mmCIF file of C-alpha atoms and ligand atoms in Angstrom:
data_model
loop_
_atom_site.group_PDB
_atom_site.id
_atom_site.type_symbol
_atom_site.label_atom_id
_atom_site.label_comp_id
_atom_site.label_asym_id
_atom_site.label_seq_id
_atom_site.Cartn_x
_atom_site.Cartn_y
_atom_site.Cartn_z
ATOM 1 C CA UNK P 1 -34.379 6.392 -89.290
ATOM 2 C CA UNK P 2 -33.280 6.178 -85.656
ATOM 3 C CA UNK P 3 -29.802 7.539 -84.801
ATOM 4 C CA UNK P 4 -27.311 5.052 -83.476
ATOM 5 C CA UNK P 5 -26.567 5.695 -79.798
ATOM 6 C CA UNK P 6 -23.029 6.431 -78.810
ATOM 7 C CA UNK P 7 -21.255 3.701 -76.834
ATOM 8 C CA UNK P 8 -20.319 3.946 -73.194
ATOM 9 C CA UNK P 9 -16.884 4.927 -71.982
ATOM 10 C CA UNK P 10 -15.760 2.615 -69.149
ATOM 11 C CA UNK P 11 -12.702 3.131 -66.936
ATOM 12 C CA UNK P 12 -11.155 0.216 -65.181
ATOM 13 C CA UNK P 13 -8.378 1.033 -62.697
ATOM 14 C CA UNK P 14 -6.767 -0.821 -59.825
ATOM 15 C CA UNK P 15 -3.297 -1.743 -58.647
ATOM 16 C CA UNK P 16 -0.878 -3.616 -60.780
ATOM 17 C CA UNK P 17 -1.515 -7.418 -60.614
ATOM 18 C CA UNK P 18 -5.142 -7.080 -59.607
ATOM 19 C CA UNK P 19 -6.336 -8.745 -62.880
ATOM 20 C CA UNK P 20 -7.522 -5.781 -64.895
ATOM 21 C CA UNK P 21 -6.264 -7.287 -68.189
ATOM 22 C CA UNK P 22 -8.048 -10.590 -67.457
ATOM 23 C CA UNK P 23 -11.292 -8.761 -66.584
ATOM 24 C CA UNK P 24 -10.990 -6.688 -69.803
ATOM 25 C CA UNK P 25 -10.282 -9.869 -71.833
ATOM 26 C CA UNK P 26 -13.469 -11.432 -70.453
ATOM 27 C CA UNK P 27 -15.560 -8.323 -71.174
ATOM 28 C CA UNK P 28 -14.289 -8.017 -74.790
ATOM 29 C CA UNK P 29 -15.511 -11.521 -75.573
ATOM 30 C CA UNK P 30 -18.792 -9.627 -76.003
ATOM 31 C CA UNK P 31 -18.509 -7.841 -79.374
ATOM 32 C CA UNK P 32 -20.132 -4.732 -77.903
ATOM 33 C CA UNK P 33 -16.937 -4.113 -75.915
ATOM 34 C CA UNK P 34 -13.577 -3.037 -77.232
ATOM 35 C CA UNK P 35 -10.435 -2.228 -75.275
ATOM 36 C CA UNK P 36 -8.561 0.940 -76.193
ATOM 37 C CA UNK P 37 -4.935 0.240 -77.135
ATOM 38 C CA UNK P 38 -2.670 2.684 -75.328
ATOM 39 C CA UNK P 39 0.607 4.203 -76.394
ATOM 40 C CA UNK P 40 3.554 3.621 -74.011
ATOM 41 C CA UNK P 41 7.274 4.328 -73.740
ATOM 42 C CA UNK P 42 7.698 1.089 -71.743
ATOM 43 C CA UNK P 43 9.620 -1.741 -73.450
ATOM 44 C CA UNK P 44 7.495 -4.611 -74.657
ATOM 45 C CA UNK P 45 7.383 -7.775 -72.448
ATOM 46 C CA UNK P 46 8.196 -11.041 -74.243
ATOM 47 C CA UNK P 47 4.544 -11.949 -74.864
ATOM 48 C CA UNK P 48 3.427 -8.486 -75.958
ATOM 49 C CA UNK P 49 2.725 -7.418 -79.518
ATOM 50 C CA UNK P 50 3.055 -3.961 -81.118
ATOM 51 C CA UNK P 51 -0.382 -2.469 -81.865
ATOM 52 C CA UNK P 52 -2.220 -5.247 -79.986
ATOM 53 C CA UNK P 53 -1.168 -4.905 -76.394
ATOM 54 C CA UNK P 54 0.239 -1.307 -76.731
ATOM 55 C CA UNK P 55 1.669 0.984 -79.283
ATOM 56 C CA UNK P 56 5.255 0.901 -78.161
ATOM 57 C CA UNK P 57 6.819 4.300 -78.929
ATOM 58 C CA UNK P 58 9.961 6.247 -78.029
ATOM 59 C CA UNK P 59 9.911 9.169 -75.636
ATOM 60 C CA UNK P 60 10.168 11.566 -78.620
ATOM 61 C CA UNK P 61 7.302 9.881 -80.382
ATOM 62 C CA UNK P 62 5.193 10.104 -77.197
ATOM 63 C CA UNK P 63 6.065 13.800 -76.792
ATOM 64 C CA UNK P 64 4.885 14.252 -80.398
ATOM 65 C CA UNK P 65 1.573 12.614 -79.641
ATOM 66 C CA UNK P 66 1.106 15.049 -76.751
ATOM 67 C CA UNK P 67 2.132 18.093 -78.769
ATOM 68 C CA UNK P 68 -0.286 17.155 -81.569
ATOM 69 C CA UNK P 69 -3.136 16.560 -79.072
ATOM 70 C CA UNK P 70 -3.491 12.920 -80.181
ATOM 71 C CA UNK P 71 -3.966 11.689 -76.617
ATOM 72 C CA UNK P 72 -7.124 12.103 -74.570
ATOM 73 C CA UNK P 73 -5.180 11.547 -71.334
ATOM 74 C CA UNK P 74 -1.667 10.493 -70.382
ATOM 75 C CA UNK P 75 0.375 9.897 -67.226
ATOM 76 C CA UNK P 76 3.813 8.838 -66.009
ATOM 77 C CA UNK P 77 3.885 5.543 -64.180
ATOM 78 C CA UNK P 78 7.096 3.916 -63.048
ATOM 79 C CA UNK P 79 9.247 6.247 -65.181
ATOM 80 C CA UNK P 80 7.309 5.310 -68.321
ATOM 81 C CA UNK P 81 4.579 7.260 -70.110
ATOM 82 C CA UNK P 82 1.189 5.814 -70.962
ATOM 83 C CA UNK P 83 -1.572 7.446 -72.884
ATOM 84 C CA UNK P 84 -4.903 6.864 -74.637
ATOM 85 C CA UNK P 85 -5.112 7.743 -78.345
ATOM 86 C CA UNK P 86 -8.111 9.939 -78.969
ATOM 87 C CA UNK P 87 -9.163 9.055 -82.533
ATOM 88 C CA UNK P 88 -9.821 5.305 -82.172
ATOM 89 C CA UNK P 89 -11.624 6.056 -78.961
ATOM 90 C CA UNK P 90 -14.001 8.557 -80.592
ATOM 91 C CA UNK P 91 -14.495 6.298 -83.632
ATOM 92 C CA UNK P 92 -15.487 3.296 -81.466
ATOM 93 C CA UNK P 93 -17.899 5.441 -79.317
ATOM 94 C CA UNK P 94 -19.520 6.787 -82.471
ATOM 95 C CA UNK P 95 -20.015 3.259 -83.723
ATOM 96 C CA UNK P 96 -21.913 2.473 -80.541
ATOM 97 C CA UNK P 97 -19.180 0.346 -79.004
ATOM 98 C CA UNK P 98 -18.517 0.276 -75.264
ATOM 99 C CA UNK P 99 -14.899 1.308 -74.912
ATOM 100 C CA UNK P 100 -12.771 -0.009 -71.996
ATOM 101 C CA UNK P 101 -9.932 2.121 -70.742
ATOM 102 C CA UNK P 102 -7.687 0.016 -68.474
ATOM 103 C CA UNK P 103 -5.657 2.884 -67.054
ATOM 104 C CA UNK P 104 -4.032 4.101 -63.877
ATOM 105 C CA UNK P 105 -5.551 6.697 -61.603
ATOM 106 C CA UNK P 106 -3.969 9.932 -62.823
ATOM 107 C CA UNK P 107 -5.180 9.292 -66.344
ATOM 108 C CA UNK P 108 -8.568 8.146 -65.102
ATOM 109 C CA UNK P 109 -9.090 11.458 -63.295
ATOM 110 C CA UNK P 110 -8.433 13.300 -66.553
ATOM 111 C CA UNK P 111 -11.030 11.186 -68.363
ATOM 112 C CA UNK P 112 -13.635 11.706 -65.600
ATOM 113 C CA UNK P 113 -13.260 15.488 -65.963
ATOM 114 C CA UNK P 114 -13.574 15.373 -69.717
ATOM 115 C CA UNK P 115 -16.307 12.746 -70.059
ATOM 116 C CA UNK P 116 -18.748 13.217 -67.230
ATOM 117 C CA UNK P 117 -20.943 10.357 -68.322
ATOM 118 C CA UNK P 118 -18.086 7.776 -68.204
ATOM 119 C CA UNK P 119 -18.569 4.730 -65.903
ATOM 120 C CA UNK P 120 -15.684 4.171 -63.506
ATOM 121 C CA UNK P 121 -14.605 1.037 -61.702
ATOM 122 C CA UNK P 122 -11.807 0.579 -59.207
ATOM 123 C CA UNK P 123 -10.787 -3.093 -58.767
ATOM 124 C CA UNK P 124 -9.534 -4.075 -55.324
ATOM 125 C CA UNK P 125 -7.666 -7.105 -54.079
ATOM 126 C CA UNK P 126 -9.330 -9.189 -51.290
ATOM 127 C CA UNK P 127 -6.227 -8.205 -49.238
ATOM 128 C CA UNK P 128 -2.671 -7.030 -49.787
ATOM 129 C CA UNK P 129 -1.200 -10.504 -49.273
ATOM 130 C CA UNK P 130 -3.247 -11.861 -52.256
ATOM 131 C CA UNK P 131 -2.027 -8.990 -54.396
ATOM 132 C CA UNK P 132 1.592 -9.723 -53.535
ATOM 133 C CA UNK P 133 1.052 -13.377 -54.377
ATOM 134 C CA UNK P 134 -0.555 -12.469 -57.759
ATOM 135 C CA UNK P 135 2.278 -10.127 -58.663
ATOM 136 C CA UNK P 136 4.917 -12.795 -57.874
ATOM 137 C CA UNK P 137 2.969 -15.566 -59.525
ATOM 138 C CA UNK P 138 2.542 -13.809 -62.866
ATOM 139 C CA UNK P 139 6.316 -13.531 -63.124
ATOM 140 C CA UNK P 140 6.213 -10.404 -65.362
ATOM 141 C CA UNK P 141 8.234 -8.244 -62.975
ATOM 142 C CA UNK P 142 11.580 -8.411 -61.158
ATOM 143 C CA UNK P 143 11.617 -8.639 -57.331
ATOM 144 C CA UNK P 144 12.427 -4.890 -57.087
ATOM 145 C CA UNK P 145 9.597 -4.090 -59.435
ATOM 146 C CA UNK P 146 7.193 -6.181 -57.343
ATOM 147 C CA UNK P 147 8.241 -4.350 -54.157
ATOM 148 C CA UNK P 148 7.799 -0.974 -55.860
ATOM 149 C CA UNK P 149 4.430 -1.922 -57.289
ATOM 150 C CA UNK P 150 3.177 -3.066 -53.862
ATOM 151 C CA UNK P 151 4.159 0.209 -52.278
ATOM 152 C CA UNK P 152 2.542 2.119 -55.118
ATOM 153 C CA UNK P 153 -0.582 -0.095 -54.823
ATOM 154 C CA UNK P 154 -1.344 1.226 -51.317
ATOM 155 C CA UNK P 155 -1.221 4.798 -52.613
ATOM 156 C CA UNK P 156 -3.364 3.906 -55.617
ATOM 157 C CA UNK P 157 -5.990 2.216 -53.411
ATOM 158 C CA UNK P 158 -6.445 5.493 -51.520
ATOM 159 C CA UNK P 159 -7.680 6.955 -54.818
ATOM 160 C CA UNK P 160 -10.636 4.593 -54.996
ATOM 161 C CA UNK P 161 -12.876 7.345 -53.509
ATOM 162 C CA UNK P 162 -12.848 9.047 -56.889
ATOM 163 C CA UNK P 163 -14.512 6.055 -58.632
ATOM 164 C CA UNK P 164 -18.271 5.362 -58.937
ATOM 165 C CA UNK P 165 -17.881 1.615 -58.299
ATOM 166 C CA UNK P 166 -15.351 -0.386 -56.244
ATOM 167 C CA UNK P 167 -15.318 -4.091 -56.876
ATOM 168 C CA UNK P 168 -13.281 -6.683 -54.957
ATOM 169 C CA UNK P 169 -11.788 -9.135 -57.454
ATOM 170 C CA UNK P 170 -12.105 -12.421 -55.510
ATOM 171 C CA UNK P 171 -13.762 -14.644 -58.144
ATOM 172 C CA UNK P 172 -13.125 -13.504 -61.741
ATOM 173 C CA UNK P 173 -16.495 -14.654 -63.007
ATOM 174 C CA UNK P 174 -18.360 -12.808 -60.257
ATOM 175 C CA UNK P 175 -16.298 -9.679 -60.813
ATOM 176 C CA UNK P 176 -17.044 -9.641 -64.601
ATOM 177 C CA UNK P 177 -20.742 -10.367 -63.845
ATOM 178 C CA UNK P 178 -20.991 -7.375 -61.448
ATOM 179 C CA UNK P 179 -19.262 -5.040 -63.917
ATOM 180 C CA UNK P 180 -21.626 -6.126 -66.770
ATOM 181 C CA UNK P 181 -24.680 -5.635 -64.587
ATOM 182 C CA UNK P 182 -23.664 -2.103 -63.649
ATOM 183 C CA UNK P 183 -22.877 -1.200 -67.254
ATOM 184 C CA UNK P 184 -26.183 -2.623 -68.562
ATOM 185 C CA UNK P 185 -28.065 -0.614 -65.975
ATOM 186 C CA UNK P 186 -26.213 2.646 -66.678
HETATM 187 P P1 LIG Z 1 1.782 -2.103 -67.367
HETATM 188 O O1 LIG Z 1 3.185 -1.580 -67.537
HETATM 189 O O2 LIG Z 1 1.710 -3.119 -66.220
HETATM 190 O O3 LIG Z 1 1.215 -2.655 -68.696
HETATM 191 O O4 LIG Z 1 0.841 -0.923 -66.987
HETATM 192 C C1 LIG Z 1 1.126 -0.108 -65.913
HETATM 193 C C2 LIG Z 1 -0.049 0.773 -65.555
HETATM 194 O O5 LIG Z 1 -0.342 1.697 -66.621
HETATM 195 C C3 LIG Z 1 -1.354 -0.055 -65.348
HETATM 196 O O6 LIG Z 1 -1.999 0.441 -64.188
HETATM 197 C C4 LIG Z 1 -2.140 0.229 -66.597
HETATM 198 O O7 LIG Z 1 -3.566 0.120 -66.376
HETATM 199 C C5 LIG Z 1 -1.793 1.644 -66.868
HETATM 200 N N1 LIG Z 1 -2.018 2.086 -68.225
HETATM 201 C C6 LIG Z 1 -2.031 1.392 -69.364
HETATM 202 N N2 LIG Z 1 -2.349 2.128 -70.420
HETATM 203 C C7 LIG Z 1 -2.615 3.388 -69.977
HETATM 204 C C8 LIG Z 1 -2.944 4.627 -70.513
HETATM 205 O O8 LIG Z 1 -3.222 4.731 -71.751
HETATM 206 N N3 LIG Z 1 -3.094 5.682 -69.705
HETATM 207 C C9 LIG Z 1 -2.891 5.628 -68.413
HETATM 208 N N4 LIG Z 1 -3.046 6.750 -67.669
HETATM 209 N N5 LIG Z 1 -2.518 4.460 -67.810
HETATM 210 C C10 LIG Z 1 -2.354 3.388 -68.515
#
């Protein structure tokens, strides 16, 4: 009997508002892909559901996850903690699923060190003006948050050199197509 091959671990990073969630939603329409659900200390937004968008936890609960080595990576982003639970990740990989980690750069670097066969993508805006428009349009953040996220975005974009693939998200369909092509060839 042939052994089932492990799935691929795929990192998707990029500045806030670039469309990572939309890209991931498109990819997970294919049943071979699953997105890891992160734990976070951030408060849920109005449209977000516990256990689906995130596991929303308190700071103490997050600290407990770290202490019990339940996270494969974690990072602080805008005064909140975000981390990837290790068990569901390993289970999905063992089942042969391709697991998407939609995470920021500090956590991504931890994953790259730990899983040297992961495939990493950094998603770029066509330009900063477009990113600003997208952040304002999606209406998820306050004006101050948008300004903060724009200034953080420039710093995040400098980190793109650490990623195997940089993709400009101009047309969603084309972006998803490029990502799938690369994953299939890897
Ligand atoms: P948001 O608050 O907008 O949902 O996410 C803020 C940032 O945290 C985004 O860049 C998102 O990709 C990242 N993020 C979400 N989950 C995780 C995680 O588990 N680990 C890390 N390192 N970053 C995450």
